[in-house]
Coordinates of C-alpha atoms in Angstrom, one line a residue:
Chain A
M1 CA 21.6 -153.8 -172.6
V2 CA 21.3 -153.5 -168.8
I3 CA 19.2 -150.8 -167.2
Q4 CA 18.6 -150.2 -164.0
V5 CA 15.4 -148.1 -162.7
K6 CA 15.8 -146.6 -159.5
G7 CA 13.1 -144.4 -157.6
A8 CA 9.4 -144.5 -157.5
K9 CA 7.4 -146.0 -160.1
P10 CA 5.9 -143.6 -162.5
S11 CA 2.2 -142.7 -161.9
R12 CA -1.0 -145.0 -162.0
R13 CA -2.5 -142.2 -164.4
N14 CA 0.8 -142.3 -166.7
F15 CA 1.2 -146.0 -166.8
L16 CA -2.8 -145.8 -168.0
K17 CA -2.0 -143.7 -170.8
A18 CA 1.0 -145.9 -171.4
A19 CA -1.0 -149.0 -171.7
A20 CA -3.5 -147.0 -174.0
A21 CA -0.9 -146.4 -176.4
A22 CA 0.3 -150.2 -176.7
P23 CA -2.1 -152.2 -178.7
L24 CA -1.2 -150.9 -181.9
A25 CA 2.4 -152.4 -181.1
A26 CA 0.8 -156.0 -181.1
A27 CA 0.1 -155.3 -184.8
A28 CA 3.3 -154.7 -185.8
G29 CA 6.4 -156.9 -187.0
S30 CA 7.2 -158.0 -190.2
R31 CA 5.0 -157.8 -193.5
A32 CA 1.9 -160.1 -193.1
F33 CA -0.9 -161.1 -195.4
A34 CA -4.2 -159.4 -194.5
Q35 CA -6.9 -161.9 -193.2
D36 CA -9.8 -159.4 -194.2
A37 CA -10.1 -156.6 -197.0
D38 CA -8.8 -153.5 -195.5
P39 CA -12.1 -151.4 -195.5
A40 CA -10.3 -147.9 -195.9
I41 CA -9.8 -149.9 -199.8
V42 CA -13.0 -151.5 -200.2
N43 CA -15.6 -149.0 -199.0
K44 CA -16.1 -145.7 -200.8
Q45 CA -15.2 -142.8 -198.7
P46 CA -17.1 -139.9 -198.8
W47 CA -14.2 -137.9 -200.1
N48 CA -14.4 -140.3 -203.1
Q49 CA -17.9 -139.5 -204.2
Y50 CA -18.6 -135.8 -203.1
L51 CA -17.2 -132.5 -203.6
G52 CA -15.2 -130.7 -201.5
D53 CA -15.1 -126.8 -200.4
G54 CA -14.4 -124.3 -203.5
V55 CA -11.4 -122.0 -203.7
D56 CA -13.0 -119.4 -201.6
A57 CA -13.8 -121.0 -199.1
R58 CA -10.7 -120.9 -197.1
P59 CA -8.8 -117.5 -198.2
Y60 CA -6.4 -118.0 -195.2
G61 CA -5.6 -121.6 -194.9
M62 CA -5.0 -124.0 -191.8
P63 CA -4.0 -127.3 -191.0
S64 CA -6.5 -130.2 -191.6
K65 CA -8.8 -130.7 -188.6
F66 CA -6.8 -134.1 -187.9
E67 CA -4.0 -132.1 -187.1
S68 CA -5.5 -130.4 -184.4
D69 CA -3.2 -131.5 -181.5
V70 CA -0.3 -129.5 -183.3
V71 CA -0.7 -126.4 -181.1
R72 CA 1.3 -124.3 -179.2
R73 CA 0.5 -125.3 -175.2
D74 CA 1.9 -123.7 -171.7
V75 CA 2.1 -124.7 -168.3
P76 CA 0.4 -122.3 -166.3
W77 CA 2.5 -123.3 -163.1
L78 CA 5.1 -121.8 -164.5
T79 CA 4.5 -117.8 -164.2
A80 CA 2.3 -116.0 -162.3
D81 CA 0.2 -114.7 -165.1
P82 CA -0.4 -115.4 -169.1
V83 CA 0.3 -112.0 -169.5
S84 CA 3.8 -112.0 -168.9
S85 CA 4.4 -115.7 -169.9
V86 CA 5.6 -118.1 -172.5
N87 CA 4.2 -120.8 -174.6
F88 CA 6.0 -123.8 -176.5
T89 CA 6.2 -125.1 -180.0
P90 CA 5.0 -128.2 -180.9
L91 CA 8.8 -129.8 -181.8
H92 CA 7.5 -133.5 -181.6
E93 CA 4.8 -133.1 -184.4
L94 CA 7.2 -130.9 -186.5
D95 CA 9.8 -132.2 -189.4
G96 CA 12.4 -130.2 -191.6
I97 CA 14.0 -127.1 -190.0
I98 CA 11.2 -124.3 -191.0
T99 CA 8.7 -123.2 -187.9
P100 CA 4.9 -122.9 -189.0
N101 CA 4.7 -119.1 -188.2
G102 CA 1.1 -120.1 -186.4
L103 CA 3.1 -122.7 -184.4
C104 CA 6.1 -120.6 -182.8
F105 CA 6.7 -120.4 -179.6
E106 CA 5.6 -116.8 -177.7
R107 CA 7.2 -114.8 -174.9
H108 CA 5.8 -111.9 -173.9
H109 CA 6.2 -109.7 -170.8
A110 CA 3.2 -107.3 -171.1
G111 CA 1.2 -109.3 -173.5
I112 CA 0.7 -108.9 -177.2
A113 CA 0.8 -105.5 -178.7
E114 CA -1.9 -104.9 -181.5
V115 CA 0.4 -102.6 -183.2
D116 CA -1.2 -100.2 -186.4
P117 CA 1.7 -100.5 -188.7
A118 CA 0.9 -96.8 -189.9
E119 CA 1.3 -95.4 -186.5
H120 CA 4.5 -97.4 -185.7
R121 CA 7.6 -95.6 -186.0
L122 CA 11.4 -96.6 -185.2
M123 CA 13.8 -93.9 -183.8
I124 CA 17.2 -93.9 -183.9
N125 CA 18.7 -91.5 -181.3
G126 CA 21.5 -90.9 -178.7
L127 CA 25.5 -91.0 -180.0
V128 CA 24.3 -90.3 -183.6
D129 CA 24.6 -87.4 -185.9
N130 CA 21.4 -87.3 -187.3
P131 CA 18.6 -88.4 -184.7
V132 CA 16.1 -89.9 -187.4
V133 CA 12.7 -91.3 -187.6
F134 CA 11.5 -93.7 -189.7
T135 CA 7.8 -94.8 -190.9
M136 CA 7.0 -98.5 -192.0
E137 CA 6.9 -96.8 -195.7
D138 CA 10.7 -95.9 -195.0
L139 CA 11.8 -99.3 -193.7
M140 CA 10.4 -100.9 -196.9
R141 CA 12.7 -98.7 -199.3
F142 CA 15.9 -100.2 -197.7
P143 CA 17.7 -102.7 -199.3
R144 CA 16.2 -106.1 -198.1
E145 CA 18.0 -109.9 -196.7
N146 CA 17.0 -113.0 -196.1
H147 CA 18.3 -115.3 -193.7
V148 CA 17.1 -118.4 -191.8
Y149 CA 17.6 -118.3 -187.9
F150 CA 16.6 -120.1 -184.8
L151 CA 15.3 -117.7 -182.1
E152 CA 16.0 -119.7 -178.5
C153 CA 14.5 -118.5 -175.2
A154 CA 17.4 -118.5 -172.8
A155 CA 15.4 -120.0 -170.5
N156 CA 14.5 -122.8 -173.2
S157 CA 15.0 -126.3 -170.6
G158 CA 15.8 -124.0 -167.6
M159 CA 13.1 -125.9 -165.8
E160 CA 15.2 -129.2 -166.5
W161 CA 18.4 -127.7 -164.3
A162 CA 17.9 -129.4 -161.4
G163 CA 16.4 -132.6 -162.7
A164 CA 14.3 -134.4 -165.1
Q165 CA 10.8 -132.3 -164.7
L166 CA 8.6 -131.8 -167.7
N167 CA 7.2 -134.8 -170.0
G168 CA 7.7 -134.1 -173.5
C169 CA 10.2 -132.0 -175.7
Q170 CA 7.5 -129.4 -176.5
Y171 CA 8.0 -128.5 -172.6
T172 CA 12.1 -129.2 -172.1
H173 CA 12.9 -127.7 -175.7
G174 CA 10.0 -125.8 -177.3
M175 CA 10.9 -122.0 -176.4
I176 CA 12.7 -122.1 -179.7
H177 CA 11.2 -121.4 -183.6
N178 CA 13.5 -121.4 -187.2
V179 CA 11.8 -119.0 -189.4
M180 CA 13.1 -117.2 -192.7
Y181 CA 13.3 -113.4 -191.6
T182 CA 12.9 -111.1 -194.7
G183 CA 14.4 -107.4 -193.4
V184 CA 16.8 -104.6 -193.4
P185 CA 20.3 -105.3 -192.0
L186 CA 20.5 -102.9 -189.1
R187 CA 23.8 -101.5 -189.9
L188 CA 22.0 -99.7 -193.3
I189 CA 19.8 -98.1 -190.8
L190 CA 22.5 -97.1 -187.7
A191 CA 24.2 -95.6 -190.9
E192 CA 21.4 -93.5 -192.0
A193 CA 21.7 -91.9 -188.9
G194 CA 25.5 -91.5 -188.6
V195 CA 26.7 -93.4 -185.4
K196 CA 29.5 -91.3 -183.8
T197 CA 33.1 -93.0 -182.7
S198 CA 32.1 -92.9 -179.2
G199 CA 29.0 -95.0 -180.1
K200 CA 29.9 -98.4 -178.4
W201 CA 26.6 -100.2 -177.8
I202 CA 22.9 -99.7 -178.9
L203 CA 19.7 -99.7 -176.8
P204 CA 16.9 -101.3 -178.7
E205 CA 13.5 -100.6 -177.2
G206 CA 9.9 -102.4 -177.8
A207 CA 6.9 -100.7 -178.4
D208 CA 4.6 -102.8 -175.7
A209 CA 3.7 -102.1 -171.9
S210 CA 6.6 -103.8 -171.0
G211 CA 8.9 -101.2 -172.9
M212 CA 12.0 -103.9 -173.3
T213 CA 15.0 -102.9 -173.5
R214 CA 18.6 -104.9 -173.8
S215 CA 22.1 -103.5 -174.3
I216 CA 23.9 -104.8 -177.4
P217 CA 27.5 -103.8 -178.5
M218 CA 28.3 -102.2 -181.5
E219 CA 30.4 -105.0 -183.4
K220 CA 27.0 -107.4 -183.1
A221 CA 24.9 -104.4 -184.2
M222 CA 27.1 -104.1 -187.2
D223 CA 27.8 -107.4 -188.0
D224 CA 24.4 -109.4 -188.8
C225 CA 21.4 -108.1 -186.7
L226 CA 18.5 -107.3 -188.8
V227 CA 15.4 -104.9 -188.3
A228 CA 13.0 -107.3 -190.0
F229 CA 9.3 -107.2 -191.0
K230 CA 8.4 -110.6 -192.4
M231 CA 9.1 -114.2 -191.1
N232 CA 8.5 -117.1 -193.8
G233 CA 7.5 -114.6 -196.5
E234 CA 4.6 -113.0 -194.6
A235 CA 4.5 -110.1 -192.5
L236 CA 5.4 -111.1 -188.9
R237 CA 2.5 -112.5 -186.9
P238 CA 1.3 -109.6 -183.9
E239 CA 2.8 -112.2 -181.3
Q240 CA 6.2 -112.0 -182.7
G241 CA 6.5 -108.1 -183.3
Y242 CA 4.6 -106.9 -186.0
P243 CA 5.1 -105.0 -187.5
V244 CA 8.9 -104.9 -187.0
R245 CA 11.4 -106.8 -184.5
L246 CA 14.8 -107.1 -183.9
V247 CA 16.8 -110.2 -185.4
V248 CA 20.2 -111.0 -183.1
P249 CA 21.4 -114.0 -185.0
G250 CA 22.5 -116.8 -182.1
W251 CA 22.2 -114.8 -179.1
E252 CA 19.1 -115.5 -176.7
G253 CA 15.9 -114.6 -177.5
N254 CA 15.5 -112.2 -175.0
M255 CA 17.4 -109.7 -177.0
W256 CA 15.6 -109.9 -180.1
V257 CA 13.0 -106.5 -179.2
K258 CA 9.4 -107.1 -180.5
W259 CA 7.4 -104.1 -181.9
L260 CA 10.7 -102.1 -182.1
R261 CA 10.2 -98.3 -182.0
R262 CA 13.9 -97.2 -181.0
I263 CA 17.4 -97.6 -180.7
E264 CA 19.5 -95.6 -178.7
V265 CA 23.2 -95.5 -179.4
G266 CA 25.7 -94.8 -176.5
D267 CA 29.3 -95.3 -174.9
Q268 CA 28.4 -98.0 -172.4
P269 CA 25.7 -100.5 -171.3
W270 CA 22.5 -99.8 -169.7
H271 CA 22.3 -102.7 -167.3
H272 CA 18.7 -102.3 -167.6
R273 CA 16.5 -105.2 -165.6
E274 CA 16.3 -107.6 -168.2
E275 CA 20.2 -108.0 -168.3
T276 CA 20.8 -107.6 -164.5
S277 CA 17.7 -109.2 -162.4
K278 CA 16.8 -111.7 -165.5
Y279 CA 19.2 -113.0 -168.0
T280 CA 22.0 -113.1 -165.8
D281 CA 23.3 -116.7 -164.7
L282 CA 23.6 -117.3 -161.2
L283 CA 26.7 -119.6 -160.1
E284 CA 26.9 -122.0 -157.4
N285 CA 29.6 -119.5 -155.4
G286 CA 26.7 -116.8 -155.3
Q287 CA 28.0 -114.9 -158.2
A288 CA 26.6 -114.4 -161.4
R289 CA 27.5 -114.1 -165.3
R290 CA 25.9 -111.3 -167.1
F291 CA 25.9 -110.7 -170.9
T292 CA 25.8 -114.5 -171.6
W293 CA 24.4 -113.7 -175.1
E294 CA 25.7 -116.6 -177.4
M295 CA 23.1 -119.9 -177.3
D296 CA 25.3 -122.9 -177.3
A297 CA 25.1 -125.7 -179.3
K298 CA 22.5 -128.1 -178.5
S299 CA 20.0 -130.7 -179.6
V300 CA 17.2 -132.7 -178.9
I301 CA 15.3 -136.2 -180.3
T302 CA 11.9 -134.6 -181.3
N303 CA 10.7 -138.6 -182.3
P304 CA 10.3 -140.8 -180.8
S305 CA 9.8 -138.7 -177.1
P306 CA 7.4 -138.4 -174.7
Q307 CA 4.6 -136.7 -176.6
A308 CA 5.4 -139.0 -179.8
P309 CA 6.1 -142.7 -178.5
I310 CA 6.6 -145.5 -181.0
T311 CA 3.2 -147.0 -181.6
H312 CA 4.4 -149.6 -184.5
G313 CA 6.1 -151.9 -182.5
P314 CA 9.7 -153.6 -182.9
G315 CA 11.2 -152.7 -187.0
S316 CA 11.7 -150.1 -188.9
T317 CA 11.8 -147.4 -186.7
V318 CA 12.7 -143.6 -187.5
L319 CA 14.5 -141.5 -184.9
T320 CA 14.9 -137.8 -185.7
G321 CA 15.5 -134.5 -184.2
V322 CA 16.9 -131.0 -184.3
A323 CA 20.2 -129.4 -183.8
W324 CA 21.5 -126.0 -183.9
S325 CA 24.4 -123.4 -182.3
G326 CA 24.6 -119.5 -181.8
R327 CA 28.3 -119.9 -182.6
G328 CA 27.6 -121.6 -186.3
S329 CA 26.3 -124.5 -187.9
I330 CA 26.0 -128.1 -187.3
P331 CA 28.5 -130.3 -189.3
R332 CA 27.7 -133.6 -187.3
V333 CA 24.9 -135.1 -184.5
D334 CA 25.8 -138.2 -182.7
V335 CA 23.2 -140.5 -181.2
T336 CA 23.0 -143.6 -179.1
I337 CA 20.0 -145.9 -178.3
D338 CA 21.5 -147.4 -175.0
G339 CA 22.1 -144.4 -173.0
G340 CA 25.7 -143.1 -174.3
M341 CA 27.3 -147.0 -174.3
T342 CA 27.7 -146.9 -177.9
W343 CA 27.1 -143.4 -180.3
H344 CA 26.2 -143.7 -184.2
Q345 CA 26.8 -140.6 -186.5
A346 CA 23.1 -139.4 -187.6
R347 CA 22.3 -138.4 -190.9
M348 CA 21.7 -134.7 -191.5
S349 CA 19.0 -134.0 -194.1
G350 CA 18.3 -130.5 -195.5
P351 CA 19.7 -127.1 -195.3
S352 CA 22.9 -126.4 -193.4
M353 CA 23.1 -122.7 -192.3
D354 CA 24.7 -120.7 -189.6
K355 CA 22.8 -120.3 -186.4
S356 CA 19.7 -122.0 -187.7
M357 CA 17.8 -125.6 -186.9
H358 CA 19.5 -128.4 -188.6
R359 CA 17.5 -131.9 -188.9
F360 CA 18.9 -135.1 -188.2
Y361 CA 17.8 -138.9 -188.9
Y362 CA 18.9 -142.2 -187.6
E363 CA 17.2 -145.4 -188.8
F364 CA 17.3 -148.4 -186.9
D365 CA 15.7 -151.8 -186.5
W366 CA 14.4 -151.7 -183.0
D367 CA 14.2 -155.2 -181.1
G368 CA 11.4 -154.3 -179.1
S369 CA 13.4 -153.8 -175.6
P370 CA 13.8 -150.7 -173.8
L371 CA 15.9 -148.1 -175.2
L372 CA 17.8 -145.1 -173.9
L373 CA 17.9 -142.4 -176.4
Q374 CA 20.2 -139.3 -176.4
S375 CA 21.6 -137.1 -179.0
R376 CA 25.1 -134.8 -178.8
A377 CA 25.4 -131.7 -181.0
H378 CA 28.9 -130.8 -182.6
D379 CA 28.9 -127.0 -183.8
S380 CA 31.3 -126.0 -186.7
T381 CA 33.5 -124.3 -184.0
G382 CA 34.4 -127.7 -182.5
Y383 CA 32.3 -127.5 -179.5
V384 CA 30.5 -130.5 -178.5
Q385 CA 27.1 -130.0 -176.7
P386 CA 27.8 -131.4 -172.9
T387 CA 25.6 -133.7 -170.8
K388 CA 23.9 -131.7 -168.2
N389 CA 26.2 -133.1 -165.4
M390 CA 29.0 -131.3 -167.2
L391 CA 27.3 -128.0 -167.2
R392 CA 26.1 -128.7 -163.4
K393 CA 29.7 -129.2 -162.3
V394 CA 30.8 -125.6 -163.6
R395 CA 27.9 -123.5 -163.0
G396 CA 25.7 -125.6 -160.4
E397 CA 21.7 -125.7 -160.4
N398 CA 20.3 -122.3 -160.0
S399 CA 21.7 -120.7 -163.8
I400 CA 18.3 -120.8 -165.0
Y401 CA 19.3 -119.9 -168.3
H402 CA 21.5 -121.6 -171.0
N403 CA 20.7 -125.3 -170.5
N404 CA 22.1 -127.0 -173.5
G405 CA 22.5 -130.1 -171.7
I406 CA 22.2 -133.4 -173.6
Q407 CA 18.5 -134.9 -173.0
T408 CA 17.6 -138.5 -172.5
W409 CA 14.5 -140.4 -173.2
Y410 CA 13.4 -143.5 -171.9
V411 CA 11.7 -145.9 -174.3
T412 CA 9.8 -148.8 -172.6
E413 CA 8.9 -152.2 -174.4
E414 CA 5.8 -151.0 -174.9
G415 CA 7.3 -148.0 -176.9
T416 CA 6.2 -145.3 -174.4
A417 CA 8.8 -142.8 -173.8
E418 CA 10.0 -140.6 -170.7
N419 CA 12.0 -137.7 -169.6
V420 CA 14.9 -139.3 -167.6
E421 CA 18.4 -138.8 -166.5
I422 CA 20.7 -141.3 -166.3
S423 CA 24.1 -142.3 -164.7
Chain B
A1 CA 29.2 -86.4 -190.5
E2 CA 27.2 -86.4 -193.8
S3 CA 24.5 -89.2 -194.0
A4 CA 26.1 -91.8 -196.1
G5 CA 22.9 -93.7 -196.7
F6 CA 19.6 -93.6 -198.5
G7 CA 18.1 -90.3 -197.6
L8 CA 15.2 -91.9 -195.9
G9 CA 13.3 -91.2 -192.8
R10 CA 13.5 -87.7 -191.2
P11 CA 15.0 -85.8 -188.6
A12 CA 13.6 -86.9 -185.1
L13 CA 12.3 -83.8 -183.2
E14 CA 13.7 -82.8 -179.7
V15 CA 10.4 -83.1 -178.2
E16 CA 9.8 -86.6 -179.9
V17 CA 13.2 -88.0 -178.7
A18 CA 12.3 -86.7 -175.1
A19 CA 8.9 -88.5 -175.2
W20 CA 10.4 -91.7 -175.9
D21 CA 13.9 -91.4 -174.6
I22 CA 13.3 -92.2 -170.9
D23 CA 16.2 -94.7 -170.0
I24 CA 18.3 -94.7 -166.8
R25 CA 22.0 -95.5 -166.8
P26 CA 23.9 -96.3 -163.4
D27 CA 26.1 -93.5 -164.0
G28 CA 22.6 -91.5 -163.5
Q29 CA 22.2 -90.6 -167.1
G30 CA 18.9 -89.8 -167.9
L31 CA 17.4 -89.1 -164.4
P32 CA 15.1 -86.4 -164.0
A33 CA 14.7 -83.9 -161.4
G34 CA 12.5 -85.1 -158.6
S35 CA 12.7 -86.3 -155.3
G36 CA 10.9 -88.3 -152.9
D37 CA 11.0 -89.9 -149.1
V38 CA 10.7 -93.3 -147.6
W39 CA 7.4 -92.4 -146.1
T40 CA 5.9 -91.1 -149.2
G41 CA 6.8 -93.7 -151.1
E42 CA 5.2 -96.6 -148.7
E43 CA 1.9 -94.3 -149.6
V44 CA 2.4 -94.5 -153.2
Y45 CA 3.4 -98.2 -153.2
V46 CA 0.6 -99.1 -151.2
E47 CA -1.6 -98.1 -153.4
N48 CA -0.3 -99.1 -156.8
C49 CA 2.4 -102.2 -156.1
A50 CA 1.0 -103.6 -152.8
M51 CA -1.8 -105.8 -154.4
C52 CA 1.0 -107.9 -156.4
H53 CA 4.1 -107.2 -154.6
G54 CA 2.7 -107.5 -151.2
D55 CA 3.1 -104.4 -148.0
F56 CA 6.8 -105.5 -147.6
G57 CA 8.2 -106.6 -150.9
E58 CA 7.4 -109.9 -149.9
A59 CA 4.8 -110.5 -152.8
V60 CA 1.7 -112.2 -153.4
G61 CA 1.5 -115.9 -154.9
R62 CA 3.7 -115.9 -157.6
W63 CA 4.3 -112.4 -158.3
P64 CA 8.1 -111.5 -158.0
V65 CA 9.7 -110.7 -154.3
L66 CA 11.1 -107.5 -154.6
A67 CA 12.9 -107.5 -150.7
G68 CA 15.0 -109.9 -148.6
G69 CA 16.8 -112.8 -149.6
W70 CA 20.0 -111.5 -148.4
D71 CA 22.7 -113.9 -148.2
T72 CA 20.8 -116.9 -150.0
L73 CA 22.3 -116.4 -153.4
E74 CA 24.6 -119.6 -152.5
R75 CA 21.9 -121.8 -151.4
Q76 CA 20.2 -124.6 -153.2
D77 CA 17.3 -121.8 -153.5
P78 CA 18.3 -118.5 -153.8
V79 CA 15.6 -115.6 -153.4
K80 CA 16.7 -112.9 -156.0
T81 CA 15.3 -109.8 -155.0
I82 CA 16.5 -105.8 -155.2
G83 CA 18.0 -106.1 -152.1
S84 CA 20.0 -109.3 -152.4
Y85 CA 20.6 -109.6 -156.1
W86 CA 20.2 -106.3 -158.1
P87 CA 23.7 -104.5 -159.0
Y88 CA 22.5 -100.7 -159.4
L89 CA 19.4 -98.8 -158.5
S90 CA 19.3 -97.2 -161.5
T91 CA 17.8 -100.1 -162.9
V92 CA 14.8 -99.9 -160.0
Y93 CA 14.1 -96.7 -161.3
D94 CA 14.3 -97.2 -165.2
Y95 CA 12.3 -100.7 -164.7
I96 CA 9.5 -99.1 -162.6
N97 CA 9.3 -95.9 -164.5
R98 CA 8.8 -97.8 -168.1
A99 CA 6.9 -100.9 -166.8
M100 CA 5.5 -100.5 -163.9
P101 CA 2.4 -100.9 -162.6
F102 CA 2.0 -104.0 -164.5
G103 CA -1.0 -103.3 -166.4
N104 CA -0.7 -99.2 -166.3
A105 CA 2.9 -98.3 -167.2
Q106 CA 4.0 -95.3 -167.7
S107 CA 1.5 -93.8 -165.4
L108 CA 3.6 -92.4 -162.6
E109 CA 5.4 -89.2 -162.1
P110 CA 9.4 -88.7 -161.3
D111 CA 8.5 -87.9 -157.5
E112 CA 6.6 -91.1 -157.1
I113 CA 9.0 -93.1 -158.7
Y114 CA 11.8 -91.3 -156.6
A115 CA 9.5 -92.6 -153.4
I116 CA 8.5 -96.0 -154.5
T117 CA 12.2 -96.3 -154.9
A118 CA 13.5 -94.9 -151.5
Y119 CA 10.7 -97.2 -150.1
L120 CA 12.0 -100.2 -151.7
L121 CA 15.8 -99.5 -150.6
Y122 CA 14.2 -99.0 -146.8
L123 CA 12.4 -102.4 -146.9
N124 CA 15.5 -103.8 -148.2
N125 CA 17.6 -102.2 -144.8
I126 CA 19.8 -100.2 -147.7
V127 CA 18.4 -97.1 -145.6
E128 CA 16.8 -95.5 -142.9
D129 CA 13.4 -94.6 -142.9
D130 CA 14.2 -90.8 -142.8
F131 CA 15.8 -91.2 -146.2
E132 CA 14.9 -89.0 -149.1
L133 CA 15.9 -90.0 -152.8
S134 CA 16.4 -87.7 -155.3
N135 CA 18.4 -87.2 -158.7
E136 CA 21.3 -85.3 -156.9
T137 CA 21.5 -88.0 -153.9
F138 CA 20.8 -91.2 -156.3
L139 CA 24.7 -91.9 -157.1
D140 CA 25.3 -91.8 -153.3
V141 CA 23.3 -95.1 -152.6
E142 CA 25.7 -98.3 -152.9
M143 CA 23.5 -101.7 -153.8
P144 CA 24.7 -104.7 -151.5
N145 CA 25.2 -106.6 -154.3
A146 CA 27.0 -104.4 -156.8
D147 CA 30.0 -106.7 -157.4
G148 CA 28.1 -109.8 -158.0
F149 CA 28.0 -110.2 -161.6
F150 CA 30.9 -110.8 -164.4
P151 CA 30.9 -111.0 -167.7
D152 CA 30.4 -114.3 -169.4
D153 CA 33.8 -116.4 -168.8
R154 CA 32.1 -119.5 -171.2
A155 CA 35.1 -118.8 -173.8
D156 CA 37.9 -119.7 -170.7
T157 CA 35.7 -121.8 -168.3
E158 CA 33.4 -124.2 -171.5
L159 CA 34.0 -123.6 -174.8
V160 CA 37.5 -125.3 -174.5
A161 CA 36.9 -128.2 -172.2
F162 CA 33.5 -128.8 -174.4
S163 CA 35.3 -129.6 -177.2
G164 CA 37.6 -132.3 -178.9
E165 CA 37.6 -135.9 -179.4
V166 CA 34.4 -137.7 -178.4
C167 CA 33.7 -141.2 -177.6
M168 CA 31.8 -143.3 -179.7
E169 CA 32.3 -147.2 -179.0
R170 CA 32.3 -149.1 -175.6
C171 CA 31.8 -145.9 -173.5
K172 CA 30.3 -147.1 -170.5
D173 CA 29.9 -150.5 -169.1
S174 CA 26.1 -150.1 -167.7
V175 CA 23.6 -147.5 -167.4
E176 CA 21.2 -146.0 -164.8
I177 CA 18.1 -143.8 -164.6
T178 CA 18.7 -141.6 -161.9
M179 CA 15.4 -139.4 -162.3
R180 CA 12.4 -139.7 -163.6
A181 CA 9.9 -137.0 -164.9
A182 CA 7.0 -139.1 -164.3
V183 CA 7.4 -139.0 -160.6
L184 CA 7.2 -136.0 -160.3
D185 CA 4.3 -135.7 -163.0
V186 CA 3.8 -131.7 -163.2
T187 CA 3.1 -131.7 -167.1
P188 CA -0.3 -130.4 -168.0
D189 CA -2.5 -132.8 -169.4
S190 CA -6.1 -133.3 -170.3
E191 CA -7.1 -133.8 -167.3
D192 CA -6.1 -129.9 -166.4
G193 CA -7.8 -128.7 -169.3
A194 CA -4.8 -126.9 -170.3
A195 CA -3.0 -129.2 -172.7
T196 CA -3.2 -132.6 -173.9
E197 CA -0.6 -135.1 -174.2
A198 CA -0.2 -137.1 -177.8
V199 CA 0.0 -140.3 -175.6

């Protein structure tokens, strides 16, 4: 493969970090006989000899202390303030499709509201026959459903519109999580109030100090939206809207109103701040798309990636990543290791559900030469994930939201990886 | 109509609906009675808003810019403000009322919000300095970028174009790296104390 590197070299700091990871590579290769006995085998370890904690030591368990790097991270320069801001899911450390609750990225506009469920109410008003108020106890008496859905921030990968910027899939793709929600179909709750025939839109509103509101067409409200109170089996985390949030499958995360306290029914959209000033997509001609609700098919290779270099040297190598589509499921993902000259169909593993994450793998024998890795998702509508340049041709570079372009990682001979763009 | 449901919940009282239903629409639905002029607005704005948004809506630090940016939407670095970008005045009133000042939301009276809104219109060269905004004059104001938005058209411009057969073999002869994140070097790491890269 011919890879020509243009532009300046990486900074010295990054080079040193890369070098530090390299020595491991020397030990790799084909299976070899050990010269000396492995102390991990021949020496007794403390956990072989001494007693561990009892069952009463960890009433709510946390990950092993050896996993302390697996955390949400933020990028302070992205926002004016950490209260109306975002952090990122560590996708490069996860596998399968379910995001652990404590690692689900956060996006708040006025911080984490700490709501007492006993004091929380959900009001339905507007164009309904019977304006109604529910307590949490009331909501728990409706029939429930369980669904696994991804929630992706409309701005996920938004910093990458003008080019490769942040080094790691946590930062470029980590405004997403995928959990099992338990909740009540919104249509059952609306039916309790009785939507008038003139009711064409809903306005969900949050109880936090941002008073988050979005206009959602009635067709979507009646289709698959949920009023959810559990995620992955337990109560919503406060940062995810405890005690109750709206679930809007396949649609941009901003619409999944947290700390849901009111839903108004109306005959036209409200054009509030989060659907005019924000979450509208400016194109090159100065005109902006509004109501860009669906999140299009997208994928990213999570390993190898800049935060997850290859440390084992040449030989058997596992490439893996995630793919998702707001318009359906992901029957197929293609991957390339040579920058798109040749593509291979990846192996999908795990459940395939509508508007949920899918896990893919591609196992290959790395010869130790540089790699240019990409993944390309196909969704169940036949749509194929475009390149960033295909998107820029239609939209320019200023639309901020909805960047689902193909991501490239450049893997060096040392196994380190970098976020790049290629021809 | 009769409730076809489960008999859950209880009727919302009018006073309860009034307490929570504060949203405003472009057609003026939801606007409370009240008024405020530009110069009153300047006083209220300087006291409540200027520390973040600047005396003239130009913003302090990374806080949002509220005024200016006219004719920048086609530029490489557009400045999207109330005057240059927002399509509806109702959104200004609604958002200030529900979410501002940041950290002390829903603390302003209707007359104060009308006055701040009038001042923001003045800062954006949309009204003269003697302008008074009220629930009765509200719909007379035309926002410069009212026609700047159109509904999602991806179904026509992208979905079909991005569907179909894909190349699997011999798709190109060579590949060139055109941009590198490591050159920019803005990703947080341990030296910033904010985050640690696993490398």
